[in-house]
PDB file of C-alpha atoms in Angstrom:
ATOM      1  CA  MET N   1      -0.052  -0.030  -0.045  1.00  0.00           C
ATOM      2  CA  SER N   2       1.072   3.529  -0.828  1.00  0.00           C
ATOM      3  CA  PHE N   3       0.234   6.784   1.182  1.00  0.00           C
ATOM      4  CA  ASP N   4       1.249  10.136   2.272  1.00  0.00           C
ATOM      5  CA  TYR N   5       2.213  10.272   5.972  1.00  0.00           C
ATOM      6  CA  TYR N   6       2.509  13.210   8.450  1.00  0.00           C
ATOM      7  CA  SER N   7       4.836  12.290  11.335  1.00  0.00           C
ATOM      8  CA  ALA N   8       4.399  13.797  14.881  1.00  0.00           C
ATOM      9  CA  GLU N   9       7.319  16.105  13.906  1.00  0.00           C
ATOM     10  CA  GLY N  10       5.267  17.571  11.161  1.00  0.00           C
ATOM     11  CA  GLU N  11       7.368  15.929   8.325  1.00  0.00           C
ATOM     12  CA  ALA N  12       5.339  14.840   5.318  1.00  0.00           C
ATOM     13  CA  THR N  13       6.646  11.813   3.274  1.00  0.00           C
ATOM     14  CA  SER N  14       5.241   9.400   0.665  1.00  0.00           C
ATOM     15  CA  ARG N  15       5.633   5.849   1.761  1.00  0.00           C
ATOM     16  CA  THR N  16       5.038   2.317   0.176  1.00  0.00           C
ATOM     17  CA  ILE N  17       4.815  -0.434   2.799  1.00  0.00           C
ATOM     18  CA  GLU N  18       4.368  -4.200   2.726  1.00  0.00           C
ATOM     19  CA  PRO N  19       1.619  -4.291   5.546  1.00  0.00           C
ATOM     20  CA  VAL N  20       2.074  -6.978   8.266  1.00  0.00           C
ATOM     21  CA  ARG N  21      -0.042  -6.020  11.173  1.00  0.00           C
ATOM     22  CA  LEU N  22      -3.034  -3.613  12.165  1.00  0.00           C
ATOM     23  CA  SER N  23      -2.990  -2.854  15.840  1.00  0.00           C
ATOM     24  CA  PHE N  24      -4.858  -0.688  18.386  1.00  0.00           C
ATOM     25  CA  LYS N  25      -3.008   1.084  21.162  1.00  0.00           C
ATOM     26  CA  GLY N  26      -3.648   4.168  23.231  1.00  0.00           C
ATOM     27  CA  MET N  27      -7.055   4.971  21.504  1.00  0.00           C
ATOM     28  CA  ALA N  28      -5.556   4.841  18.126  1.00  0.00           C
ATOM     29  CA  TRP N  29      -5.148   2.522  15.241  1.00  0.00           C
ATOM     30  CA  TYR N  30      -1.669   1.706  13.633  1.00  0.00           C
ATOM     31  CA  THR N  31      -0.364  -0.335  10.777  1.00  0.00           C
ATOM     32  CA  GLN N  32       2.976  -1.964  10.875  1.00  0.00           C
ATOM     33  CA  GLY N  33       4.963  -3.186   7.948  1.00  0.00           C
ATOM     34  CA  TRP N  34       8.172  -3.188   5.909  1.00  0.00           C
ATOM     35  CA  CYS N  35       8.709   0.444   4.693  1.00  0.00           C
ATOM     36  CA  ARG N  36      10.437   0.410   1.340  1.00  0.00           C
ATOM     37  CA  LEU N  37      11.742   3.975   1.747  1.00  0.00           C
ATOM     38  CA  ARG N  38      13.461   3.258   5.077  1.00  0.00           C
ATOM     39  CA  GLU N  39      14.157  -0.381   4.336  1.00  0.00           C
ATOM     40  CA  ASP N  40      13.174  -1.426   7.673  1.00  0.00           C
ATOM     41  CA  PHE N  41       9.907  -2.134   9.741  1.00  0.00           C
ATOM     42  CA  ARG N  42       7.839   1.038  10.714  1.00  0.00           C
ATOM     43  CA  THR N  43       4.587   1.741  12.509  1.00  0.00           C
ATOM     44  CA  PHE N  44       2.201   4.415  11.036  1.00  0.00           C
ATOM     45  CA  LYS N  45      -0.826   5.858  12.932  1.00  0.00           C
ATOM     46  CA  LEU N  46      -3.680   5.568  10.621  1.00  0.00           C
ATOM     47  CA  ASN N  47      -5.234   9.086  11.151  1.00  0.00           C
ATOM     48  CA  ARG N  48      -1.960  10.568   9.920  1.00  0.00           C
ATOM     49  CA  MET N  49      -2.082   8.758   6.527  1.00  0.00           C
ATOM     50  CA  ASP N  50      -3.610  10.307   3.580  1.00  0.00           C
ATOM     51  CA  ALA N  51      -4.196   9.356  -0.106  1.00  0.00           C
ATOM     52  CA  VAL N  52      -3.877   5.554   0.811  1.00  0.00           C
ATOM     53  CA  THR N  53      -3.911   3.250  -2.163  1.00  0.00           C
ATOM     54  CA  LEU N  54      -3.491  -0.323  -2.659  1.00  0.00           C
ATOM     55  CA  CYS N  55      -0.736  -1.259  -5.012  1.00  0.00           C
ATOM     56  CA  GLU N  56      -2.834  -3.330  -7.525  1.00  0.00           C
ATOM     57  CA  GLY N  57      -1.255  -6.330  -8.992  1.00  0.00           C
ATOM     58  CA  GLU N  58       1.831  -6.047  -6.891  1.00  0.00           C
ATOM     59  CA  HIS N  59       2.559  -8.985  -4.686  1.00  0.00           C
ATOM     60  CA  PHE N  60       5.309  -9.490  -1.859  1.00  0.00           C
ATOM     61  CA  THR N  61       6.459 -12.236   0.258  1.00  0.00           C
ATOM     62  CA  PRO N  62       5.354 -11.311   3.901  1.00  0.00           C
ATOM     63  CA  ARG N  63       8.322 -10.658   6.129  1.00  0.00           C
ATOM     64  CA  GLU N  64       8.114 -11.817   9.746  1.00  0.00           C
ATOM     65  CA  LEU N  65       7.616  -8.717  11.929  1.00  0.00           C
ATOM     66  CA  PRO N  66       9.977  -8.931  14.958  1.00  0.00           C
ATOM     67  CA  LEU N  67       8.503  -8.878  18.380  1.00  0.00           C
ATOM     68  CA  LEU N  68       9.286  -5.425  19.618  1.00  0.00           C
ATOM     69  CA  PRO N  69       8.801  -3.439  22.891  1.00  0.00           C
ATOM     70  CA  ASP N  70       5.877  -0.940  22.631  1.00  0.00           C
ATOM     71  CA  GLN N  71       8.277   2.064  22.388  1.00  0.00           C
ATOM     72  CA  ILE N  72      10.268   0.589  19.441  1.00  0.00           C
ATOM     73  CA  ALA N  73       7.054  -0.550  17.710  1.00  0.00           C
ATOM     74  CA  LEU N  74       5.584   2.935  17.822  1.00  0.00           C
ATOM     75  CA  GLY N  75       8.777   4.471  16.415  1.00  0.00           C
ATOM     76  CA  THR N  76      10.012   6.655  19.207  1.00  0.00           C
ATOM     77  CA  ASN N  77      12.180   6.648  22.237  1.00  0.00           C
ATOM     78  CA  MET N  78      10.030   6.464  25.187  1.00  0.00           C
ATOM     79  CA  THR N  79      10.705   7.861  28.910  1.00  0.00           C
ATOM     80  CA  SER N  80       9.381   6.153  32.080  1.00  0.00           C
ATOM     81  CA  VAL N  81       6.920   8.418  33.849  1.00  0.00           C
ATOM     82  CA  VAL N  82       4.884   8.327  36.984  1.00  0.00           C
ATOM     83  CA  VAL N  83       1.595  10.322  37.092  1.00  0.00           C
ATOM     84  CA  ARG N  84      -1.076  10.746  39.664  1.00  0.00           C
ATOM     85  CA  PHE N  85      -4.609  11.312  38.429  1.00  0.00           C
ATOM     86  CA  ALA N  86      -7.354  12.774  40.443  1.00  0.00           C
ATOM     87  CA  PRO N  87     -10.495  10.572  41.233  1.00  0.00           C
ATOM     88  CA  GLU N  88     -12.844  12.598  38.955  1.00  0.00           C
ATOM     89  CA  ILE N  89     -10.780  11.767  35.819  1.00  0.00           C
ATOM     90  CA  ALA N  90     -10.646   7.950  36.559  1.00  0.00           C
ATOM     91  CA  TYR N  91     -13.016   7.109  33.542  1.00  0.00           C
ATOM     92  CA  ARG N  92     -10.551   8.718  31.136  1.00  0.00           C
ATOM     93  CA  VAL N  93      -7.384   7.101  32.946  1.00  0.00           C
ATOM     94  CA  TYR N  94      -9.031   3.535  32.472  1.00  0.00           C
ATOM     95  CA  ASP N  95      -9.834   4.255  28.922  1.00  0.00           C
ATOM     96  CA  GLU N  96      -6.392   5.482  27.912  1.00  0.00           C
ATOM     97  CA  PHE N  97      -3.911   3.386  30.000  1.00  0.00           C
ATOM     98  CA  ASP N  98      -3.143  -0.316  30.439  1.00  0.00           C
ATOM     99  CA  ARG N  99      -4.988  -1.581  33.642  1.00  0.00           C
ATOM    100  CA  ALA N 100      -1.879  -3.247  34.790  1.00  0.00           C
ATOM    101  CA  ARG N 101      -0.135   0.101  35.023  1.00  0.00           C
ATOM    102  CA  ILE N 102      -2.751   1.734  37.026  1.00  0.00           C
ATOM    103  CA  ALA N 103      -2.542   1.585  40.868  1.00  0.00           C
ATOM    104  CA  PRO N 104      -5.557   2.830  42.861  1.00  0.00           C
ATOM    105  CA  GLN N 105      -4.786   4.753  45.910  1.00  0.00           C
ATOM    106  CA  PRO N 106      -6.579   5.081  49.266  1.00  0.00           C
ATOM    107  CA  ASP N 107      -7.714   8.550  48.561  1.00  0.00           C
ATOM    108  CA  GLY N 108      -9.235   7.519  45.236  1.00  0.00           C
ATOM    109  CA  SER N 109      -6.527   8.861  43.076  1.00  0.00           C
ATOM    110  CA  LEU N 110      -4.709   6.654  40.606  1.00  0.00           C
ATOM    111  CA  ILE N 111      -0.940   6.293  40.145  1.00  0.00           C
ATOM    112  CA  VAL N 112       0.049   5.311  36.598  1.00  0.00           C
ATOM    113  CA  HIS N 113       3.644   3.996  35.678  1.00  0.00           C
ATOM    114  CA  THR N 114       3.913   4.176  32.006  1.00  0.00           C
ATOM    115  CA  ASP N 115       6.164   4.908  29.041  1.00  0.00           C
ATOM    116  CA  TRP N 116       5.776   8.378  27.395  1.00  0.00           C
ATOM    117  CA  PRO N 117       7.108  10.014  24.255  1.00  0.00           C
ATOM    118  CA  PRO N 118       9.394  12.986  24.889  1.00  0.00           C
ATOM    119  CA  GLY N 119       8.823  16.363  23.533  1.00  0.00           C
ATOM    120  CA  LEU N 120       5.802  18.654  22.914  1.00  0.00           C
ATOM    121  CA  TRP N 121       3.259  15.830  21.949  1.00  0.00           C
ATOM    122  CA  GLY N 122       3.696  14.211  25.440  1.00  0.00           C
ATOM    123  CA  VAL N 123       3.623  17.682  27.238  1.00  0.00           C
ATOM    124  CA  SER N 124       0.551  18.592  25.281  1.00  0.00           C
ATOM    125  CA  TYR N 125      -1.325  15.412  25.893  1.00  0.00           C
ATOM    126  CA  LEU N 126      -0.599  15.425  29.652  1.00  0.00           C
ATOM    127  CA  LEU N 127      -1.809  19.173  29.705  1.00  0.00           C
ATOM    128  CA  SER N 128      -5.218  17.839  28.331  1.00  0.00           C
ATOM    129  CA  TYR N 129      -5.813  16.414  31.756  1.00  0.00           C
ATOM    130  CA  GLY N 130      -5.480  20.029  33.321  1.00  0.00           C
ATOM    131  CA  SER N 131      -5.124  20.078  37.054  1.00  0.00           C
ATOM    132  CA  THR N 132      -6.258  16.484  37.371  1.00  0.00           C
ATOM    133  CA  ALA N 133      -2.904  15.119  36.616  1.00  0.00           C
ATOM    134  CA  GLU N 134       0.414  15.695  38.404  1.00  0.00           C
ATOM    135  CA  VAL N 135       3.564  14.221  37.068  1.00  0.00           C
ATOM    136  CA  ILE N 136       5.631  12.732  39.922  1.00  0.00           C
ATOM    137  CA  GLN N 137       8.649  11.568  37.860  1.00  0.00           C
ATOM    138  CA  PRO N 138      10.693  12.428  35.916  1.00  0.00           C
ATOM    139  CA  GLU N 139      11.586  15.986  37.100  1.00  0.00           C
ATOM    140  CA  GLU N 140      12.346  17.127  33.625  1.00  0.00           C
ATOM    141  CA  LEU N 141       8.786  16.478  32.482  1.00  0.00           C
ATOM    142  CA  ARG N 142       7.575  18.117  35.545  1.00  0.00           C
ATOM    143  CA  ARG N 143       9.527  21.152  34.747  1.00  0.00           C
ATOM    144  CA  ALA N 144       8.392  21.012  30.994  1.00  0.00           C
ATOM    145  CA  LEU N 145       4.900  20.912  32.030  1.00  0.00           C
ATOM    146  CA  ALA N 146       5.376  23.821  34.487  1.00  0.00           C
ATOM    147  CA  GLN N 147       7.024  25.890  31.667  1.00  0.00           C
ATOM    148  CA  GLU N 148       4.213  25.217  29.111  1.00  0.00           C
ATOM    149  CA  ALA N 149       1.539  26.131  31.770  1.00  0.00           C
ATOM    150  CA  LYS N 150       3.332  29.470  32.412  1.00  0.00           C
ATOM    151  CA  LYS N 151       3.312  30.325  28.747  1.00  0.00           C
ATOM    152  CA  ILE N 152      -0.298  29.463  28.507  1.00  0.00           C
ATOM    153  CA  ALA N 153      -1.071  31.576  31.581  1.00  0.00           C
ATOM    154  CA  ALA N 154       0.866  34.549  30.059  1.00  0.00           C
ATOM    155  CA  GLN N 155      -1.035  34.265  26.966  1.00  0.00           C
ATOM    156  CA  TYR N 156      -4.307  34.755  28.822  1.00  0.00           C
ATOM    157  CA  ALA N 157      -3.081  37.131  31.403  1.00  0.00           C
ATOM    158  CA  HIS N 158      -4.568  40.240  29.585  1.00  0.00           C
ATOM    159  CA  ASP N 159      -7.917  38.717  29.730  1.00  0.00           C
ATOM    160  CA  GLU N 160      -8.102  39.138  33.682  1.00  0.00           C
ATOM    161  CA  GLU N 161      -7.385  42.854  33.274  1.00  0.00           C
ATOM    162  CA  ASN N 162     -10.129  43.219  30.450  1.00  0.00           C
ATOM    163  CA  GLU N 163     -13.477  43.653  31.938  1.00  0.00           C
ATOM    164  CA  ASP N 164     -15.225  42.717  28.656  1.00  0.00           C
ATOM    165  CA  PHE N 165     -14.411  39.019  29.165  1.00  0.00           C
ATOM    166  CA  GLN N 166     -16.085  38.818  32.549  1.00  0.00           C
TER     167      GLN N 166
END
């Protein structure tokens, strides 16, 4: 199959792959296969694929997809993180994380030990939980979240001074 692909870094490429597997992870569908451009197995998120076409009449001998840890299969280096989630967001935590990685606490909060992609995507995703999530580890991710939250607060600071918005 051939398609245009948009990476998490915003890079657009045209790819042709010999598909091997379709998988669902983290509320998203992915296809894995032998990428002819990179000459290696790659994983592609379906909603980043555009202009998908089957290569009619073209055949290939399926390659055996190696068993890879999740972080390699998803094509990025991951960081181990620990996050505490407030009880009121439990429904979403159970939807989005592997239950084996969720530890309910006596106060109703949930501690999640998971692997997380570095960079803006991971920070933005965690910010989508607002104040119902607190990163416990690593410290670098805590700092990155705090910096991004300060930028957001500064962006809206003028609204507090403007009576029209109240």
